[in-house]
mmCIF file of N, CA and C and ligand atoms in Angstrom:
data_model
loop_
_atom_site.group_PDB
_atom_site.id
_atom_site.type_symbol
_atom_site.label_atom_id
_atom_site.label_comp_id
_atom_site.label_asym_id
_atom_site.label_seq_id
_atom_site.Cartn_x
_atom_site.Cartn_y
_atom_site.Cartn_z
ATOM 1 N N MET A 1 48.726 91.027 10.295
ATOM 2 C CA MET A 1 47.431 91.116 11.192
ATOM 3 C C MET A 1 46.860 90.666 11.045
ATOM 4 N N CYS A 2 46.218 90.288 12.593
ATOM 5 C CA CYS A 2 44.515 89.586 11.919
ATOM 6 C C CYS A 2 43.535 89.837 11.337
ATOM 7 N N ILE A 3 42.241 88.911 10.689
ATOM 8 C CA ILE A 3 40.836 89.907 10.225
ATOM 9 C C ILE A 3 40.586 90.567 11.717
ATOM 10 N N PHE A 4 40.381 89.787 13.265
ATOM 11 C CA PHE A 4 39.596 90.950 13.698
ATOM 12 C C PHE A 4 40.570 92.050 13.784
ATOM 13 N N CYS A 5 41.399 92.401 13.798
ATOM 14 C CA CYS A 5 42.548 94.224 13.542
ATOM 15 C C CYS A 5 41.767 94.980 12.580
ATOM 16 N N HIS A 6 41.996 93.647 11.814
ATOM 17 C CA HIS A 6 41.692 95.258 10.841
ATOM 18 C C HIS A 6 39.871 94.827 10.707
ATOM 19 N N ILE A 7 39.582 94.158 11.012
ATOM 20 C CA ILE A 7 38.355 95.121 11.126
ATOM 21 C C ILE A 7 37.746 96.505 12.001
ATOM 22 N N VAL A 8 38.580 96.327 13.232
ATOM 23 C CA VAL A 8 38.801 96.814 14.404
ATOM 24 C C VAL A 8 39.322 98.413 13.664
ATOM 25 N N GLU A 9 40.267 98.358 12.569
ATOM 26 C CA GLU A 9 41.032 99.034 11.892
ATOM 27 C C GLU A 9 40.342 100.027 10.481
ATOM 28 N N GLY A 10 38.743 99.287 10.688
ATOM 29 C CA GLY A 10 37.358 99.927 9.535
ATOM 30 C C GLY A 10 38.046 99.335 7.992
ATOM 31 N N ALA A 11 39.384 97.859 7.806
ATOM 32 C CA ALA A 11 40.334 98.019 6.747
ATOM 33 C C ALA A 11 39.605 96.677 6.333
ATOM 34 N N ALA A 12 38.567 95.709 6.934
ATOM 35 C CA ALA A 12 37.850 94.678 6.948
ATOM 36 C C ALA A 12 35.805 95.058 6.611
ATOM 37 N N PRO A 13 35.890 94.832 6.874
ATOM 38 C CA PRO A 13 33.619 94.701 6.909
ATOM 39 C C PRO A 13 32.534 94.358 7.614
ATOM 40 N N SER A 14 32.242 95.048 8.572
ATOM 41 C CA SER A 14 31.252 93.997 9.660
ATOM 42 C C SER A 14 30.159 94.717 10.194
ATOM 43 N N HIS A 15 29.574 94.246 10.861
ATOM 44 C CA HIS A 15 28.279 94.505 10.924
ATOM 45 C C HIS A 15 28.196 94.624 12.972
ATOM 46 N N LYS A 16 28.892 95.789 12.739
ATOM 47 C CA LYS A 16 29.394 96.271 14.298
ATOM 48 C C LYS A 16 27.793 97.137 15.302
ATOM 49 N N VAL A 17 27.740 96.059 16.789
ATOM 50 C CA VAL A 17 26.613 96.028 16.981
ATOM 51 C C VAL A 17 27.334 96.904 18.356
ATOM 52 N N HIS A 18 28.065 97.083 19.113
ATOM 53 C CA HIS A 18 29.048 98.262 19.907
ATOM 54 C C HIS A 18 29.824 98.566 19.625
ATOM 55 N N GLU A 19 30.829 99.343 20.259
ATOM 56 C CA GLU A 19 31.830 99.899 19.827
ATOM 57 C C GLU A 19 32.227 101.241 20.823
ATOM 58 N N ASP A 20 33.259 100.559 22.122
ATOM 59 C CA ASP A 20 33.764 102.228 23.423
ATOM 60 C C ASP A 20 34.764 101.493 22.967
ATOM 61 N N GLU A 21 35.695 102.629 23.402
ATOM 62 C CA GLU A 21 37.517 103.371 23.534
ATOM 63 C C GLU A 21 37.942 101.323 23.089
ATOM 64 N N HIS A 22 38.153 100.876 24.480
ATOM 65 C CA HIS A 22 38.632 99.330 24.485
ATOM 66 C C HIS A 22 37.629 98.362 23.383
ATOM 67 N N THR A 23 37.142 98.393 23.535
ATOM 68 C CA THR A 23 36.078 97.059 22.880
ATOM 69 C C THR A 23 34.900 96.599 21.323
ATOM 70 N N LEU A 24 34.415 96.095 21.026
ATOM 71 C CA LEU A 24 34.143 95.960 19.718
ATOM 72 C C LEU A 24 32.607 94.487 19.314
ATOM 73 N N ALA A 25 32.258 94.816 18.999
ATOM 74 C CA ALA A 25 31.274 93.936 18.929
ATOM 75 C C ALA A 25 30.176 94.067 18.005
ATOM 76 N N PHE A 26 30.700 93.024 17.041
ATOM 77 C CA PHE A 26 30.171 92.241 16.042
ATOM 78 C C PHE A 26 29.329 91.212 15.359
ATOM 79 N N LEU A 27 28.261 91.506 13.961
ATOM 80 C CA LEU A 27 27.947 89.485 13.211
ATOM 81 C C LEU A 27 29.414 88.783 13.506
ATOM 82 N N ASP A 28 28.906 87.062 14.204
ATOM 83 C CA ASP A 28 30.072 86.577 13.448
ATOM 84 C C ASP A 28 29.106 86.140 12.261
ATOM 85 N N ILE A 29 30.107 86.376 11.152
ATOM 86 C CA ILE A 29 30.229 86.090 9.302
ATOM 87 C C ILE A 29 29.152 84.673 9.551
ATOM 88 N N ASN A 30 29.343 83.815 10.505
ATOM 89 C CA ASN A 30 28.262 82.288 10.185
ATOM 90 C C ASN A 30 27.645 81.677 10.973
ATOM 91 N N PRO A 31 26.753 82.124 11.563
ATOM 92 C CA PRO A 31 26.236 82.472 13.093
ATOM 93 C C PRO A 31 25.612 80.793 13.121
ATOM 94 N N VAL A 32 25.206 80.838 14.091
ATOM 95 C CA VAL A 32 24.879 80.086 15.295
ATOM 96 C C VAL A 32 23.660 79.937 15.196
ATOM 97 N N ALA A 33 23.069 81.023 15.945
ATOM 98 C CA ALA A 33 22.314 81.775 15.789
ATOM 99 C C ALA A 33 21.937 82.876 14.776
ATOM 100 N N ASP A 34 20.450 83.483 15.005
ATOM 101 C CA ASP A 34 20.362 84.391 14.402
ATOM 102 C C ASP A 34 20.588 85.466 16.319
ATOM 103 N N GLY A 35 21.178 87.231 16.223
ATOM 104 C CA GLY A 35 22.023 87.540 17.000
ATOM 105 C C GLY A 35 23.328 87.504 17.768
ATOM 106 N N HIS A 36 24.249 85.890 16.973
ATOM 107 C CA HIS A 36 25.722 85.768 16.832
ATOM 108 C C HIS A 36 26.219 87.524 16.595
ATOM 109 N N VAL A 37 26.809 87.355 17.974
ATOM 110 C CA VAL A 37 28.004 88.815 17.974
ATOM 111 C C VAL A 37 28.579 87.670 18.418
ATOM 112 N N LEU A 38 29.756 89.137 18.339
ATOM 113 C CA LEU A 38 31.371 88.068 18.883
ATOM 114 C C LEU A 38 32.002 90.554 19.276
ATOM 115 N N LEU A 39 32.081 88.964 20.669
ATOM 116 C CA LEU A 39 32.747 90.936 21.240
ATOM 117 C C LEU A 39 33.885 90.559 21.198
ATOM 118 N N ILE A 40 35.120 91.775 21.562
ATOM 119 C CA ILE A 40 36.550 91.939 21.591
ATOM 120 C C ILE A 40 36.865 92.320 21.375
ATOM 121 N N THR A 41 38.692 92.466 22.116
ATOM 122 C CA THR A 41 39.597 94.053 22.934
ATOM 123 C C THR A 41 39.823 94.262 20.870
ATOM 124 N N LYS A 42 39.192 95.620 21.346
ATOM 125 C CA LYS A 42 40.493 96.168 19.576
ATOM 126 C C LYS A 42 41.734 95.988 19.968
ATOM 127 N N HIS A 43 42.470 95.697 20.793
ATOM 128 C CA HIS A 43 43.907 94.331 20.496
ATOM 129 C C HIS A 43 44.358 93.859 21.329
ATOM 130 N N HIS A 44 44.863 93.604 19.765
ATOM 131 C CA HIS A 44 45.813 91.676 20.205
ATOM 132 C C HIS A 44 45.674 91.839 20.342
ATOM 133 N N GLN A 45 45.590 90.203 21.129
ATOM 134 C CA GLN A 45 45.681 89.981 22.422
ATOM 135 C C GLN A 45 44.692 87.985 22.139
ATOM 136 N N GLN A 46 46.167 87.186 22.076
ATOM 137 C CA GLN A 46 45.544 86.067 21.735
ATOM 138 C C GLN A 46 45.219 85.589 22.843
ATOM 139 N N PHE A 47 45.213 85.237 23.549
ATOM 140 C CA PHE A 47 44.463 84.587 25.012
ATOM 141 C C PHE A 47 44.109 85.055 25.991
ATOM 142 N N VAL A 48 42.966 85.045 27.053
ATOM 143 C CA VAL A 48 42.172 86.616 27.816
ATOM 144 C C VAL A 48 43.007 86.074 28.934
ATOM 145 N N GLU A 49 43.708 85.034 28.899
ATOM 146 C CA GLU A 49 44.932 85.496 30.002
ATOM 147 C C GLU A 49 45.960 86.543 30.208
ATOM 148 N N ASP A 50 46.575 86.605 29.025
ATOM 149 C CA ASP A 50 47.378 86.837 29.112
ATOM 150 C C ASP A 50 46.908 88.895 27.789
ATOM 151 N N LEU A 51 45.933 89.165 28.530
ATOM 152 C CA LEU A 51 45.540 90.976 28.021
ATOM 153 C C LEU A 51 45.221 91.865 29.493
ATOM 154 N N PRO A 52 46.260 92.444 29.281
ATOM 155 C CA PRO A 52 45.928 93.359 29.950
ATOM 156 C C PRO A 52 44.852 93.607 31.071
ATOM 157 N N GLU A 53 45.616 93.948 33.008
ATOM 158 C CA GLU A 53 44.249 93.779 33.729
ATOM 159 C C GLU A 53 42.782 95.028 33.395
ATOM 160 N N GLU A 54 43.885 96.216 32.427
ATOM 161 C CA GLU A 54 42.795 97.774 32.242
ATOM 162 C C GLU A 54 41.775 96.738 31.720
ATOM 163 N N LEU A 55 42.287 96.286 29.497
ATOM 164 C CA LEU A 55 41.088 95.362 28.884
ATOM 165 C C LEU A 55 40.780 94.541 29.214
ATOM 166 N N TYR A 56 40.645 93.271 30.107
ATOM 167 C CA TYR A 56 39.961 92.612 31.013
ATOM 168 C C TYR A 56 39.350 92.609 31.194
ATOM 169 N N ASN A 57 38.783 94.006 31.627
ATOM 170 C CA ASN A 57 37.710 94.766 31.967
ATOM 171 C C ASN A 57 37.042 95.335 31.587
ATOM 172 N N ALA A 58 37.392 95.667 30.689
ATOM 173 C CA ALA A 58 36.848 96.437 29.940
ATOM 174 C C ALA A 58 35.293 95.084 28.867
ATOM 175 N N LEU A 59 36.954 94.468 28.638
ATOM 176 C CA LEU A 59 36.004 93.320 28.238
ATOM 177 C C LEU A 59 34.087 92.658 28.609
ATOM 178 N N PHE A 60 34.462 92.688 30.598
ATOM 179 C CA PHE A 60 33.786 91.150 30.421
ATOM 180 C C PHE A 60 32.979 92.817 30.954
ATOM 181 N N ASP A 61 33.290 94.539 31.193
ATOM 182 C CA ASP A 61 32.075 95.129 30.762
ATOM 183 C C ASP A 61 30.905 95.453 30.389
ATOM 184 N N THR A 62 31.796 95.584 29.635
ATOM 185 C CA THR A 62 30.893 95.744 27.765
ATOM 186 C C THR A 62 29.787 94.077 27.696
ATOM 187 N N LEU A 63 30.654 93.098 28.226
ATOM 188 C CA LEU A 63 30.236 91.916 28.024
ATOM 189 C C LEU A 63 27.989 91.864 29.038
ATOM 190 N N LYS A 64 28.755 92.677 29.334
ATOM 191 C CA LYS A 64 27.840 92.046 31.169
ATOM 192 C C LYS A 64 26.805 93.812 30.401
ATOM 193 N N GLY A 65 26.644 94.815 29.855
ATOM 194 C CA GLY A 65 26.265 96.122 29.571
ATOM 195 C C GLY A 65 25.427 94.682 27.627
ATOM 196 N N LEU A 66 25.988 94.534 26.810
ATOM 197 C CA LEU A 66 24.972 93.177 25.834
ATOM 198 C C LEU A 66 24.522 92.128 25.745
ATOM 199 N N VAL A 67 24.907 90.995 26.570
ATOM 200 C CA VAL A 67 23.577 90.258 27.393
ATOM 201 C C VAL A 67 22.525 90.428 26.525
ATOM 202 N N LYS A 68 22.659 91.982 27.589
ATOM 203 C CA LYS A 68 20.816 91.770 28.311
ATOM 204 C C LYS A 68 19.706 92.507 26.723
ATOM 205 N N PRO A 69 20.525 93.165 25.717
ATOM 206 C CA PRO A 69 19.642 94.275 24.923
ATOM 207 C C PRO A 69 19.591 92.905 24.389
ATOM 208 N N ILE A 70 20.432 91.808 22.994
ATOM 209 C CA ILE A 70 21.275 90.626 23.149
ATOM 210 C C ILE A 70 19.730 89.577 22.560
ATOM 211 N N GLN A 71 19.846 89.901 23.821
ATOM 212 C CA GLN A 71 18.764 88.414 24.256
ATOM 213 C C GLN A 71 17.439 88.723 24.202
ATOM 214 N N VAL A 72 16.624 90.160 24.888
ATOM 215 C CA VAL A 72 15.917 90.991 24.671
ATOM 216 C C VAL A 72 15.813 91.458 22.930
ATOM 217 N N ALA A 73 16.058 91.535 22.350
ATOM 218 C CA ALA A 73 16.517 91.535 20.825
ATOM 219 C C ALA A 73 15.758 90.649 19.836
ATOM 220 N N PHE A 74 16.237 89.143 20.684
ATOM 221 C CA PHE A 74 15.473 88.042 20.196
ATOM 222 C C PHE A 74 14.881 87.171 20.271
ATOM 223 N N ASP A 75 14.109 87.076 21.964
ATOM 224 C CA ASP A 75 13.473 86.650 22.302
ATOM 225 C C ASP A 75 13.690 86.210 23.274
ATOM 226 N N ALA A 76 14.728 86.325 23.322
ATOM 227 C CA ALA A 76 15.977 85.394 23.772
ATOM 228 C C ALA A 76 15.699 84.922 25.479
ATOM 229 N N PRO A 77 15.440 84.330 26.214
ATOM 230 C CA PRO A 77 15.674 84.332 27.510
ATOM 231 C C PRO A 77 16.058 83.646 27.594
ATOM 232 N N ALA A 78 17.843 83.401 27.140
ATOM 233 C CA ALA A 78 19.397 82.969 27.985
ATOM 234 C C ALA A 78 19.920 82.660 26.454
ATOM 235 N N SER A 79 21.112 82.827 27.302
ATOM 236 C CA SER A 79 22.719 82.741 25.722
ATOM 237 C C SER A 79 24.017 81.748 26.307
ATOM 238 N N ASN A 80 24.399 81.153 24.839
ATOM 239 C CA ASN A 80 25.387 81.003 25.383
ATOM 240 C C ASN A 80 26.541 82.286 25.142
ATOM 241 N N ILE A 81 27.670 81.716 25.665
ATOM 242 C CA ILE A 81 29.189 82.798 25.938
ATOM 243 C C ILE A 81 30.116 82.674 26.879
ATOM 244 N N PHE A 82 30.450 82.072 25.296
ATOM 245 C CA PHE A 82 31.408 80.979 25.148
ATOM 246 C C PHE A 82 33.348 81.819 25.181
ATOM 247 N N ILE A 83 34.145 81.698 25.201
ATOM 248 C CA ILE A 83 35.607 81.627 24.687
ATOM 249 C C ILE A 83 36.462 80.200 23.922
ATOM 250 N N ASN A 84 37.252 80.430 22.706
ATOM 251 C CA ASN A 84 37.368 79.307 22.543
ATOM 252 C C ASN A 84 38.968 79.767 22.785
ATOM 253 N N ASN A 85 39.457 79.720 23.864
ATOM 254 C CA ASN A 85 40.470 79.810 24.491
ATOM 255 C C ASN A 85 41.910 79.127 24.076
ATOM 256 N N GLY A 86 42.030 79.290 22.296
ATOM 257 C CA GLY A 86 43.605 78.071 22.009
ATOM 258 C C GLY A 86 42.322 77.544 20.280
ATOM 259 N N PRO A 87 43.645 76.788 19.802
ATOM 260 C CA PRO A 87 43.999 76.200 18.521
ATOM 261 C C PRO A 87 43.215 74.745 19.404
ATOM 262 N N ASN A 88 43.520 74.969 20.241
ATOM 263 C CA ASN A 88 42.989 72.982 21.236
ATOM 264 C C ASN A 88 41.372 73.295 21.368
ATOM 265 N N ALA A 89 40.783 74.500 21.640
ATOM 266 C CA ALA A 89 40.247 74.362 22.022
ATOM 267 C C ALA A 89 39.137 75.116 21.251
ATOM 268 N N GLY A 90 39.572 75.052 19.488
ATOM 269 C CA GLY A 90 38.725 75.462 18.661
ATOM 270 C C GLY A 90 38.728 76.949 17.815
ATOM 271 N N GLN A 91 40.606 77.414 18.521
ATOM 272 C CA GLN A 91 39.885 79.154 18.626
ATOM 273 C C GLN A 91 40.461 79.086 16.952
ATOM 274 N N LEU A 92 40.249 79.694 15.971
ATOM 275 C CA LEU A 92 39.847 79.878 14.741
ATOM 276 C C LEU A 92 40.729 81.159 15.077
ATOM 277 N N ILE A 93 41.105 81.518 15.355
ATOM 278 C CA ILE A 93 40.943 83.117 14.362
ATOM 279 C C ILE A 93 41.382 84.063 16.029
ATOM 280 N N PRO A 94 43.099 83.851 16.146
ATOM 281 C CA PRO A 94 43.685 84.113 17.057
ATOM 282 C C PRO A 94 43.849 85.653 18.087
ATOM 283 N N HIS A 95 42.535 86.031 18.142
ATOM 284 C CA HIS A 95 42.899 87.295 18.798
ATOM 285 C C HIS A 95 41.367 87.069 19.771
ATOM 286 N N VAL A 96 41.579 87.369 20.931
ATOM 287 C CA VAL A 96 40.406 86.915 21.831
ATOM 288 C C VAL A 96 38.354 87.452 21.493
ATOM 289 N N HIS A 97 38.025 86.598 21.567
ATOM 290 C CA HIS A 97 36.547 87.073 21.126
ATOM 291 C C HIS A 97 35.882 86.476 21.978
ATOM 292 N N ILE A 98 34.588 86.698 22.188
ATOM 293 C CA ILE A 98 33.887 86.032 23.951
ATOM 294 C C ILE A 98 32.216 86.301 22.948
ATOM 295 N N HIS A 99 31.803 84.862 22.094
ATOM 296 C CA HIS A 99 30.952 84.968 21.582
ATOM 297 C C HIS A 99 29.250 84.363 22.236
ATOM 298 N N ILE A 100 28.421 85.528 21.440
ATOM 299 C CA ILE A 100 27.740 85.685 22.334
ATOM 300 C C ILE A 100 26.553 85.323 21.883
ATOM 301 N N ILE A 101 25.910 83.997 21.771
ATOM 302 C CA ILE A 101 24.418 83.780 21.102
ATOM 303 C C ILE A 101 23.590 83.503 21.468
ATOM 304 N N PRO A 102 22.506 84.579 21.144
ATOM 305 C CA PRO A 102 21.102 83.942 22.096
ATOM 306 C C PRO A 102 21.323 82.924 21.998
ATOM 307 N N ARG A 103 19.120 82.436 22.650
ATOM 308 C CA ARG A 103 18.688 81.136 22.731
ATOM 309 C C ARG A 103 17.054 81.926 23.103
ATOM 310 N N PRO A 104 16.280 81.352 22.147
ATOM 311 C CA PRO A 104 15.082 81.717 22.441
ATOM 312 C C PRO A 104 14.137 80.326 22.642
ATOM 313 N N LYS A 105 14.460 79.641 21.920
ATOM 314 C CA LYS A 105 14.297 78.468 22.482
ATOM 315 C C LYS A 105 15.573 76.656 23.005
ATOM 316 N N LYS A 106 15.097 75.640 23.329
ATOM 317 C CA LYS A 106 15.608 74.622 23.481
ATOM 318 C C LYS A 106 16.487 73.435 21.712
ATOM 319 N N THR A 107 17.949 74.178 22.084
ATOM 320 C CA THR A 107 18.351 73.664 20.805
ATOM 321 C C THR A 107 18.974 72.327 20.703
ATOM 322 N N GLY A 108 18.821 72.180 22.262
ATOM 323 C CA GLY A 108 20.720 70.750 22.414
ATOM 324 C C GLY A 108 21.599 71.341 21.972
ATOM 325 N N MET A 109 21.923 72.656 21.376
ATOM 326 C CA MET A 109 22.934 72.564 21.888
ATOM 327 C C MET A 109 24.112 73.249 22.710
ATOM 328 N N ASN A 110 24.180 71.548 22.866
ATOM 329 C CA ASN A 110 25.442 71.992 24.657
ATOM 330 C C ASN A 110 26.557 71.360 24.708
ATOM 331 N N ILE A 111 27.375 72.402 24.807
ATOM 332 C CA ILE A 111 29.289 71.703 23.527
ATOM 333 C C ILE A 111 29.430 70.732 25.352
ATOM 334 N N PHE A 112 28.281 71.159 26.636
ATOM 335 C CA PHE A 112 29.106 69.805 27.122
ATOM 336 C C PHE A 112 28.663 68.735 27.561
ATOM 337 N N SER A 113 28.183 68.518 26.243
ATOM 338 C CA SER A 113 27.055 67.673 25.720
ATOM 339 C C SER A 113 27.156 65.895 26.297
ATOM 340 N N GLY A 114 27.344 64.850 25.381
ATOM 341 C CA GLY A 114 28.148 64.065 24.723
ATOM 342 C C GLY A 114 28.746 63.184 25.777
ATOM 343 N N ALA A 115 28.235 61.472 25.774
ATOM 344 C CA ALA A 115 28.664 60.275 26.676
ATOM 345 C C ALA A 115 29.817 60.488 27.292
ATOM 346 N N ALA A 116 31.231 60.181 26.906
ATOM 347 C CA ALA A 116 32.255 60.821 27.391
ATOM 348 C C ALA A 116 32.033 61.167 28.749
ATOM 349 N N ARG A 117 31.466 62.345 29.372
ATOM 350 C CA ARG A 117 30.943 63.247 29.588
ATOM 351 C C ARG A 117 29.960 62.470 31.007
ATOM 352 N N PHE A 118 29.692 61.013 31.345
ATOM 353 C CA PHE A 118 28.507 60.513 32.504
ATOM 354 C C PHE A 118 29.236 58.708 32.034
ATOM 355 N N ARG A 119 30.348 58.627 32.117
ATOM 356 C CA ARG A 119 31.045 57.280 32.513
ATOM 357 C C ARG A 119 30.684 57.888 33.940
ATOM 358 N N PRO A 120 30.632 56.684 34.816
ATOM 359 C CA PRO A 120 31.132 57.052 35.850
ATOM 360 C C PRO A 120 32.582 57.810 36.714
ATOM 361 N N ARG A 121 32.497 58.524 37.761
ATOM 362 C CA ARG A 121 34.221 58.920 38.343
ATOM 363 C C ARG A 121 33.977 58.821 39.967
ATOM 364 N N ASN A 122 35.291 58.551 40.351
ATOM 365 C CA ASN A 122 34.799 58.390 41.867
ATOM 366 C C ASN A 122 35.511 58.780 42.235
ATOM 367 N N ARG A 123 35.793 59.468 43.640
ATOM 368 C CA ARG A 123 35.253 60.568 45.090
ATOM 369 C C ARG A 123 37.477 61.381 44.666
ATOM 370 N N GLU A 124 37.747 59.910 44.677
ATOM 371 C CA GLU A 124 39.822 59.761 44.534
ATOM 372 C C GLU A 124 39.674 60.336 42.494
ATOM 373 N N TYR A 125 39.113 60.422 41.825
ATOM 374 C CA TYR A 125 39.219 60.873 41.076
ATOM 375 C C TYR A 125 38.901 62.146 41.021
ATOM 376 N N PHE A 126 37.928 63.123 41.607
ATOM 377 C CA PHE A 126 37.776 63.995 41.600
ATOM 378 C C PHE A 126 38.799 64.747 41.968
ATOM 379 N N GLU A 127 38.778 63.914 44.250
ATOM 380 C CA GLU A 127 39.718 64.576 44.460
ATOM 381 C C GLU A 127 41.480 64.771 43.392
ATOM 382 N N GLU A 128 42.275 63.804 42.815
ATOM 383 C CA GLU A 128 43.239 63.716 42.373
ATOM 384 C C GLU A 128 43.236 65.418 41.208
ATOM 385 N N ILE A 129 42.071 65.369 40.177
ATOM 386 C CA ILE A 129 41.760 66.329 39.911
ATOM 387 C C ILE A 129 42.590 67.789 40.182
ATOM 388 N N ALA A 130 41.215 67.748 41.047
ATOM 389 C CA ALA A 130 40.632 69.166 42.174
ATOM 390 C C ALA A 130 42.688 69.412 42.635
ATOM 391 N N GLN A 131 43.052 68.065 42.690
ATOM 392 C CA GLN A 131 44.587 68.597 43.939
ATOM 393 C C GLN A 131 45.484 69.139 42.801
ATOM 394 N N LYS A 132 45.769 68.769 41.775
ATOM 395 C CA LYS A 132 46.440 69.404 40.662
ATOM 396 C C LYS A 132 46.457 70.830 40.599
ATOM 397 N N ILE A 133 44.801 70.714 40.034
ATOM 398 C CA ILE A 133 44.072 72.085 39.764
ATOM 399 C C ILE A 133 45.385 73.050 41.044
ATOM 400 N N ARG A 134 45.066 73.008 42.154
ATOM 401 C CA ARG A 134 45.466 73.732 43.554
ATOM 402 C C ARG A 134 46.153 73.887 43.661
ATOM 403 N N GLU A 135 46.847 72.975 43.070
ATOM 404 C CA GLU A 135 48.933 73.283 43.796
ATOM 405 C C GLU A 135 49.969 74.134 42.765
ATOM 406 N N GLU A 136 48.538 74.165 40.919
ATOM 407 C CA GLU A 136 48.884 74.788 40.261
ATOM 408 C C GLU A 136 48.476 76.818 40.119
ATOM 409 N N ILE A 137 47.673 76.380 40.277
ATOM 410 C CA ILE A 137 47.237 78.140 41.768
ATOM 411 C C ILE A 137 47.686 78.694 42.303
ATOM 412 N N ARG A 138 48.382 77.247 43.129
ATOM 413 C CA ARG A 138 49.727 77.706 44.719
ATOM 414 C C ARG A 138 50.422 79.122 43.740
ATOM 415 N N ARG A 139 51.139 77.473 42.515
ATOM 416 C CA ARG A 139 52.569 78.033 42.712
ATOM 417 C C ARG A 139 53.238 78.915 42.176
HETATM 418 P P1 AMP B 1 36.381 80.505 17.006
HETATM 419 O O1 AMP B 1 36.445 79.768 16.302
HETATM 420 O O2 AMP B 1 35.656 80.893 18.627
HETATM 421 O O3 AMP B 1 37.446 81.610 17.501
HETATM 422 O O4 AMP B 1 35.597 81.390 17.041
HETATM 423 C C1 AMP B 1 36.026 82.523 15.079
HETATM 424 C C2 AMP B 1 34.710 83.299 14.560
HETATM 425 O O5 AMP B 1 34.816 84.393 14.000
HETATM 426 C C3 AMP B 1 33.446 81.627 14.045
HETATM 427 O O6 AMP B 1 32.120 81.416 14.684
HETATM 428 C C4 AMP B 1 33.371 82.761 12.459
HETATM 429 O O7 AMP B 1 32.616 82.511 11.407
HETATM 430 C C5 AMP B 1 33.887 83.766 12.902
HETATM 431 N N1 AMP B 1 34.011 85.180 11.309
HETATM 432 C C6 AMP B 1 35.524 84.504 11.356
HETATM 433 N N2 AMP B 1 35.831 85.634 10.256
HETATM 434 C C7 AMP B 1 34.096 87.094 10.720
HETATM 435 C C8 AMP B 1 34.728 87.938 9.926
HETATM 436 N N3 AMP B 1 35.495 88.444 8.736
HETATM 437 N N4 AMP B 1 33.476 88.618 10.479
HETATM 438 C C9 AMP B 1 32.224 88.513 11.453
HETATM 439 N N5 AMP B 1 32.921 86.890 12.200
HETATM 440 C C10 AMP B 1 33.974 85.858 11.762
HETATM 441 ZN ZN1 ZN B 2 44.548 90.979 15.685
#
């Protein structure tokens, strides 16, 4: 059983900020910023795309309700909200969780920065990439 399942069961400690039938939100033990919250489904599933519809909807419904209170609590006009969906994407705990990190000021933390991002790419490049994705969506 994973550590987040232990937290759901109450077998491991956590600082909960929200709980309902399907979801649980608690503080990240190694916060990137004050107010760094993890939102999970109580049901164990590693990948977001494998969540049953009802749980998927419950997860994002809870997210919607949590964002504003978390931001306001830390006087933050913004937040980073993300899922590391699999080990290649930095997922350490194999149980779907959404990071919610309030951002009171610009900290420069941006997972989308980095020099490789800004090398020039032509129209054909983008068209080829978009085509690959469209084909898979249609499959
Ligand atoms: P990820 O890399 O997306 O899998 O993130 C896992 C997150 O879980 C990290 O930010 C950890 O700090 C956090 N974490 C790991 N164990 C615990 C725990 N027992 N309680 C709260 N947060 C945890
Ligand atoms: Zn689990």
